[in-house]
């Protein structure tokens, strides 16, 4: 069983036939056509580098992604088994330390880690993921993560985190493996497991992860024996227009009335999030947490 593959780059067209293991380039310039064929060994697949120009070089190799993805997913599971399940933070990689949401997230990461006494998980990238990581470290609690090579529209300088020990995170090549890890980290097998999903302000990547996990919860495919709290952090009404859109979806009939609201809890500030988690897991809030809740309530009243 074979296949043909065709790709293009500018005026170059690449054709690959798996039966003949042949790579063909056809270059079109004005009215002239140039064809360049490359034959590969039938015995073994080797990476081949074709120099298209002085600046561009492309590697073509036989993909073994099914096996590689399976291996990476297993590595994710092993890391979770070693560090323990806990809270997964999803959020923007672009909101840096100078942003107010960064400071709020750092505080939230610290207080949730103290409250639930669990591992804090994220994509261990920059921005709000970094804020949650630092907050948990301030609380003296374990952190773990699934790093990816590209964040905030730019390739990272290396596969290594700037300050976390290498044994606490995994640099994933495949988004599918990373998502498996983020989902498995929140699974609750017993009542002693304290996990949660905390969706912070973010862009396309954050929304992708938010709605994928939300759909798994909706369809009861999350793999958890017990319910997992899902918090949407609506800092400064960041998600208000999204919530309005989902309300409109109810009007259009694309979601059932009250369906989305039953899947998550919308929190306008950290105090609401901490109060909800304390009630969900029947945990007492410390005097410090209660004092912080009162201060945030006062701030909210003054600002409104």
GROMACS .gro file of C-alpha atoms in nm:
model
  304
    1UNK     CA    1   0.000   0.000   0.000
    2UNK     CA    2   0.150   0.335  -0.102
    3UNK     CA    3   0.074   0.698  -0.135
    4UNK     CA    4   0.181   1.006  -0.321
    5UNK     CA    5   0.262   1.336  -0.159
    6UNK     CA    6   0.281   1.674  -0.324
    7UNK     CA    7   0.400   1.996  -0.166
    8UNK     CA    8   0.508   2.333  -0.291
    9UNK     CA    9   0.738   2.617  -0.195
   10UNK     CA   10   0.731   2.920  -0.420
   11UNK     CA   11   0.806   2.792  -0.769
   12UNK     CA   12   0.921   2.448  -0.652
   13UNK     CA   13   0.685   2.150  -0.640
   14UNK     CA   14   0.783   1.840  -0.445
   15UNK     CA   15   0.628   1.501  -0.528
   16UNK     CA   16   0.693   1.184  -0.326
   17UNK     CA   17   0.585   0.834  -0.420
   18UNK     CA   18   0.617   0.577  -0.140
   19UNK     CA   19   0.616   0.279  -0.379
   20UNK     CA   20   0.922   0.396  -0.567
   21UNK     CA   21   1.067   0.591  -0.273
   22UNK     CA   22   1.133   0.877  -0.512
   23UNK     CA   23   1.145   1.248  -0.438
   24UNK     CA   24   1.086   1.472  -0.737
   25UNK     CA   25   1.125   1.849  -0.766
   26UNK     CA   26   0.980   2.041  -1.058
   27UNK     CA   27   1.082   2.405  -1.085
   28UNK     CA   28   0.882   2.640  -1.304
   29UNK     CA   29   1.057   2.955  -1.424
   30UNK     CA   30   0.879   3.159  -1.691
   31UNK     CA   31   0.802   2.899  -1.960
   32UNK     CA   32   1.074   2.653  -1.879
   33UNK     CA   33   1.029   2.350  -1.655
   34UNK     CA   34   1.314   2.173  -1.474
   35UNK     CA   35   1.274   1.833  -1.310
   36UNK     CA   36   1.507   1.686  -1.051
   37UNK     CA   37   1.457   1.328  -0.924
   38UNK     CA   38   1.603   1.168  -0.611
   39UNK     CA   39   1.590   0.791  -0.559
   40UNK     CA   40   1.601   0.648  -0.206
   41UNK     CA   41   1.711   0.305  -0.097
   42UNK     CA   42   1.437   0.043  -0.071
   43UNK     CA   43   1.612  -0.123   0.219
   44UNK     CA   44   1.625   0.161   0.467
   45UNK     CA   45   1.497   0.512   0.500
   46UNK     CA   46   1.756   0.784   0.554
   47UNK     CA   47   1.703   1.155   0.612
   48UNK     CA   48   1.790   1.348   0.299
   49UNK     CA   49   1.870   1.716   0.295
   50UNK     CA   50   1.791   1.900  -0.027
   51UNK     CA   51   1.944   2.244  -0.072
   52UNK     CA   52   1.684   2.452  -0.252
   53UNK     CA   53   1.875   2.778  -0.221
   54UNK     CA   54   2.159   2.930  -0.026
   55UNK     CA   55   1.921   3.017   0.258
   56UNK     CA   56   1.673   2.729   0.264
   57UNK     CA   57   1.740   2.369   0.355
   58UNK     CA   58   1.472   2.111   0.420
   59UNK     CA   59   1.498   1.770   0.573
   60UNK     CA   60   1.283   1.491   0.433
   61UNK     CA   61   1.255   1.174   0.631
   62UNK     CA   62   1.021   0.885   0.682
   63UNK     CA   63   0.785   0.986   0.965
   64UNK     CA   64   0.752   0.742   1.250
   65UNK     CA   65   0.513   0.970   1.439
   66UNK     CA   66   0.269   0.701   1.562
   67UNK     CA   67   0.545   0.528   1.756
   68UNK     CA   68   0.709   0.854   1.859
   69UNK     CA   69   0.381   1.005   1.982
   70UNK     CA   70   0.301   0.689   2.175
   71UNK     CA   71   0.643   0.702   2.339
   72UNK     CA   72   0.603   1.069   2.431
   73UNK     CA   73   0.257   1.014   2.579
   74UNK     CA   74   0.401   0.738   2.795
   75UNK     CA   75   0.673   0.977   2.913
   76UNK     CA   76   0.403   1.229   3.008
   77UNK     CA   77   0.219   0.966   3.212
   78UNK     CA   78   0.539   0.862   3.387
   79UNK     CA   79   0.615   1.223   3.482
   80UNK     CA   80   0.264   1.268   3.627
   81UNK     CA   81   0.291   0.941   3.819
   82UNK     CA   82   0.618   1.062   3.970
   83UNK     CA   83   0.511   1.418   4.061
   84UNK     CA   84   0.142   1.359   4.131
   85UNK     CA   85  -0.176   1.499   3.980
   86UNK     CA   86  -0.299   1.846   4.068
   87UNK     CA   87  -0.403   2.180   3.920
   88UNK     CA   88  -0.350   2.253   3.552
   89UNK     CA   89  -0.309   2.617   3.450
   90UNK     CA   90  -0.389   2.724   3.094
   91UNK     CA   91  -0.300   3.078   2.994
   92UNK     CA   92  -0.126   3.330   2.774
   93UNK     CA   93   0.247   3.311   2.710
   94UNK     CA   94   0.253   3.679   2.614
   95UNK     CA   95   0.147   3.851   2.937
   96UNK     CA   96   0.474   3.923   3.113
   97UNK     CA   97   0.567   4.028   3.468
   98UNK     CA   98   0.461   4.389   3.408
   99UNK     CA   99   0.101   4.285   3.331
  100UNK     CA  100  -0.157   4.295   3.609
  101UNK     CA  101  -0.284   3.950   3.513
  102UNK     CA  102   0.065   3.811   3.570
  103UNK     CA  103   0.067   3.938   3.927
  104UNK     CA  104  -0.284   3.804   3.990
  105UNK     CA  105  -0.189   3.465   3.847
  106UNK     CA  106   0.124   3.443   4.060
  107UNK     CA  107  -0.084   3.510   4.370
  108UNK     CA  108  -0.347   3.258   4.260
  109UNK     CA  109  -0.085   2.990   4.194
  110UNK     CA  110   0.060   3.040   4.539
  111UNK     CA  111  -0.274   3.036   4.723
  112UNK     CA  112  -0.419   2.737   4.538
  113UNK     CA  113  -0.101   2.538   4.597
  114UNK     CA  114  -0.130   2.611   4.969
  115UNK     CA  115  -0.502   2.535   4.976
  116UNK     CA  116  -0.504   2.208   4.782
  117UNK     CA  117  -0.149   2.099   4.871
  118UNK     CA  118  -0.095   1.948   4.527
  119UNK     CA  119   0.130   1.968   4.222
  120UNK     CA  120   0.083   2.266   3.990
  121UNK     CA  121   0.097   2.182   3.619
  122UNK     CA  122   0.123   2.404   3.312
  123UNK     CA  123   0.296   2.435   2.977
  124UNK     CA  124   0.593   2.578   3.174
  125UNK     CA  125   0.628   2.849   2.914
  126UNK     CA  126   0.656   3.225   2.963
  127UNK     CA  127   0.375   3.463   3.057
  128UNK     CA  128   0.093   3.346   3.281
  129UNK     CA  129   0.225   2.990   3.282
  130UNK     CA  130   0.544   3.123   3.437
  131UNK     CA  131   0.343   3.326   3.688
  132UNK     CA  132   0.153   3.016   3.807
  133UNK     CA  133   0.478   2.820   3.829
  134UNK     CA  134   0.649   3.087   4.039
  135UNK     CA  135   0.347   3.116   4.265
  136UNK     CA  136   0.351   2.743   4.340
  137UNK     CA  137   0.725   2.753   4.404
  138UNK     CA  138   0.674   3.040   4.648
  139UNK     CA  139   0.434   2.813   4.836
  140UNK     CA  140   0.701   2.543   4.848
  141UNK     CA  141   0.484   2.299   4.652
  142UNK     CA  142   0.587   2.075   4.359
  143UNK     CA  143   0.549   2.192   4.000
  144UNK     CA  144   0.558   2.006   3.672
  145UNK     CA  145   0.493   2.080   3.312
  146UNK     CA  146   0.488   1.990   2.947
  147UNK     CA  147   0.697   2.233   2.749
  148UNK     CA  148   0.664   2.287   2.375
  149UNK     CA  149   0.922   2.425   2.137
  150UNK     CA  150   0.722   2.726   2.027
  151UNK     CA  151   0.559   2.986   2.251
  152UNK     CA  152   0.439   3.341   2.192
  153UNK     CA  153   0.503   3.317   1.817
  154UNK     CA  154   0.878   3.261   1.853
  155UNK     CA  155   1.094   2.952   1.877
  156UNK     CA  156   1.245   2.912   2.219
  157UNK     CA  157   1.621   2.925   2.242
  158UNK     CA  158   1.646   2.570   2.373
  159UNK     CA  159   1.443   2.278   2.496
  160UNK     CA  160   1.538   2.358   2.854
  161UNK     CA  161   1.352   2.563   3.112
  162UNK     CA  162   1.550   2.856   3.253
  163UNK     CA  163   1.516   2.758   3.620
  164UNK     CA  164   1.316   2.437   3.671
  165UNK     CA  165   1.504   2.109   3.729
  166UNK     CA  166   1.499   1.891   3.418
  167UNK     CA  167   1.329   1.605   3.605
  168UNK     CA  168   1.017   1.820   3.664
  169UNK     CA  169   0.914   1.881   3.304
  170UNK     CA  170   0.909   1.722   2.963
  171UNK     CA  171   0.979   1.905   2.638
  172UNK     CA  172   0.720   1.768   2.395
  173UNK     CA  173   0.762   1.754   2.021
  174UNK     CA  174   0.396   1.671   1.964
  175UNK     CA  175   0.101   1.881   2.078
  176UNK     CA  176  -0.112   1.568   2.102
  177UNK     CA  177   0.121   1.420   2.363
  178UNK     CA  178   0.130   1.748   2.554
  179UNK     CA  179  -0.251   1.759   2.563
  180UNK     CA  180  -0.268   1.400   2.688
  181UNK     CA  181  -0.038   1.503   2.971
  182UNK     CA  182  -0.238   1.814   3.063
  183UNK     CA  183  -0.559   1.610   3.074
  184UNK     CA  184  -0.419   1.316   3.269
  185UNK     CA  185  -0.275   1.555   3.530
  186UNK     CA  186  -0.629   1.648   3.645
  187UNK     CA  187  -0.782   1.300   3.661
  188UNK     CA  188  -0.928   1.214   4.001
  189UNK     CA  189  -0.918   0.845   4.094
  190UNK     CA  190  -1.018   0.890   4.459
  191UNK     CA  191  -1.167   1.150   4.690
  192UNK     CA  192  -0.819   1.230   4.820
  193UNK     CA  193  -0.716   1.363   4.478
  194UNK     CA  194  -0.744   1.742   4.464
  195UNK     CA  195  -0.722   1.860   4.107
  196UNK     CA  196  -0.863   2.143   3.899
  197UNK     CA  197  -0.840   2.324   3.567
  198UNK     CA  198  -0.771   2.696   3.589
  199UNK     CA  199  -0.823   2.879   3.260
  200UNK     CA  200  -0.647   3.215   3.268
  201UNK     CA  201  -0.669   3.490   3.004
  202UNK     CA  202  -0.509   3.377   2.680
  203UNK     CA  203  -0.522   3.357   2.303
  204UNK     CA  204  -0.566   3.087   2.042
  205UNK     CA  205  -0.356   2.821   2.216
  206UNK     CA  206  -0.529   2.878   2.547
  207UNK     CA  207  -0.876   2.866   2.391
  208UNK     CA  208  -0.785   2.548   2.205
  209UNK     CA  209  -0.691   2.376   2.530
  210UNK     CA  210  -0.985   2.523   2.722
  211UNK     CA  211  -1.250   2.400   2.479
  212UNK     CA  212  -1.086   2.064   2.422
  213UNK     CA  213  -1.089   1.988   2.796
  214UNK     CA  214  -1.439   2.136   2.825
  215UNK     CA  215  -1.561   1.904   2.549
  216UNK     CA  216  -1.404   1.603   2.721
  217UNK     CA  217  -1.582   1.693   3.043
  218UNK     CA  218  -1.908   1.750   2.857
  219UNK     CA  219  -1.888   1.412   2.682
  220UNK     CA  220  -1.763   1.236   2.997
  221UNK     CA  221  -1.440   1.136   2.824
  222UNK     CA  222  -1.202   1.302   3.068
  223UNK     CA  223  -1.121   0.963   3.224
  224UNK     CA  224  -1.188   1.081   3.579
  225UNK     CA  225  -1.397   0.879   3.821
  226UNK     CA  226  -1.486   1.195   4.015
  227UNK     CA  227  -1.579   1.545   3.896
  228UNK     CA  228  -1.300   1.794   3.827
  229UNK     CA  229  -1.359   2.164   3.900
  230UNK     CA  230  -1.302   2.392   3.601
  231UNK     CA  231  -1.243   2.762   3.675
  232UNK     CA  232  -1.255   3.033   3.410
  233UNK     CA  233  -1.067   3.336   3.542
  234UNK     CA  234  -1.247   3.638   3.402
  235UNK     CA  235  -0.991   3.896   3.511
  236UNK     CA  236  -1.102   4.249   3.415
  237UNK     CA  237  -1.395   4.097   3.218
  238UNK     CA  238  -1.143   3.938   2.977
  239UNK     CA  239  -1.381   3.654   2.883
  240UNK     CA  240  -1.709   3.847   2.904
  241UNK     CA  241  -1.755   3.871   2.526
  242UNK     CA  242  -1.680   3.501   2.492
  243UNK     CA  243  -1.945   3.429   2.754
  244UNK     CA  244  -2.189   3.651   2.563
  245UNK     CA  245  -2.114   3.451   2.248
  246UNK     CA  246  -2.185   3.125   2.428
  247UNK     CA  247  -2.513   3.271   2.550
  248UNK     CA  248  -2.595   3.351   2.187
  249UNK     CA  249  -2.518   2.989   2.101
  250UNK     CA  250  -2.798   2.887   2.334
  251UNK     CA  251  -3.031   3.113   2.139
  252UNK     CA  252  -2.920   2.953   1.814
  253UNK     CA  253  -2.968   2.608   1.962
  254UNK     CA  254  -2.609   2.492   1.917
  255UNK     CA  255  -2.575   2.427   2.291
  256UNK     CA  256  -2.842   2.339   2.542
  257UNK     CA  257  -2.962   2.603   2.784
  258UNK     CA  258  -2.737   2.615   3.089
  259UNK     CA  259  -2.510   2.345   2.946
  260UNK     CA  260  -2.188   2.548   2.933
  261UNK     CA  261  -2.252   2.711   3.271
  262UNK     CA  262  -2.278   2.363   3.425
  263UNK     CA  263  -1.931   2.267   3.300
  264UNK     CA  264  -1.728   2.546   3.459
  265UNK     CA  265  -1.733   2.821   3.719
  266UNK     CA  266  -1.660   3.177   3.613
  267UNK     CA  267  -1.451   3.370   3.867
  268UNK     CA  268  -1.390   3.743   3.844
  269UNK     CA  269  -1.103   3.741   4.094
  270UNK     CA  270  -0.878   3.515   4.300
  271UNK     CA  271  -1.094   3.529   4.610
  272UNK     CA  272  -1.391   3.379   4.422
  273UNK     CA  273  -1.167   3.102   4.289
  274UNK     CA  274  -1.027   3.016   4.632
  275UNK     CA  275  -1.370   3.022   4.793
  276UNK     CA  276  -1.512   2.793   4.525
  277UNK     CA  277  -1.227   2.540   4.554
  278UNK     CA  278  -1.249   2.542   4.934
  279UNK     CA  279  -1.621   2.467   4.916
  280UNK     CA  280  -1.576   2.207   4.641
  281UNK     CA  281  -1.322   2.009   4.845
  282UNK     CA  282  -1.472   2.099   5.184
  283UNK     CA  283  -1.151   2.268   5.298
  284UNK     CA  284  -1.122   2.552   5.546
  285UNK     CA  285  -0.982   2.880   5.418
  286UNK     CA  286  -0.697   3.011   5.631
  287UNK     CA  287  -0.731   3.344   5.807
  288UNK     CA  288  -0.487   3.485   5.551
  289UNK     CA  289  -0.704   3.363   5.265
  290UNK     CA  290  -1.017   3.504   5.428
  291UNK     CA  291  -0.842   3.838   5.477
  292UNK     CA  292  -0.736   3.838   5.112
  293UNK     CA  293  -1.093   3.758   5.010
  294UNK     CA  294  -1.222   4.053   5.207
  295UNK     CA  295  -0.960   4.287   5.055
  296UNK     CA  296  -1.042   4.180   4.701
  297UNK     CA  297  -1.414   4.223   4.770
  298UNK     CA  298  -1.347   4.577   4.894
  299UNK     CA  299  -1.131   4.652   4.588
  300UNK     CA  300  -1.403   4.522   4.359
  301UNK     CA  301  -1.662   4.740   4.528
  302UNK     CA  302  -1.444   5.052   4.502
  303UNK     CA  303  -1.352   4.992   4.137
  304UNK     CA  304  -1.714   4.935   4.036
   0.00000   0.00000   0.00000
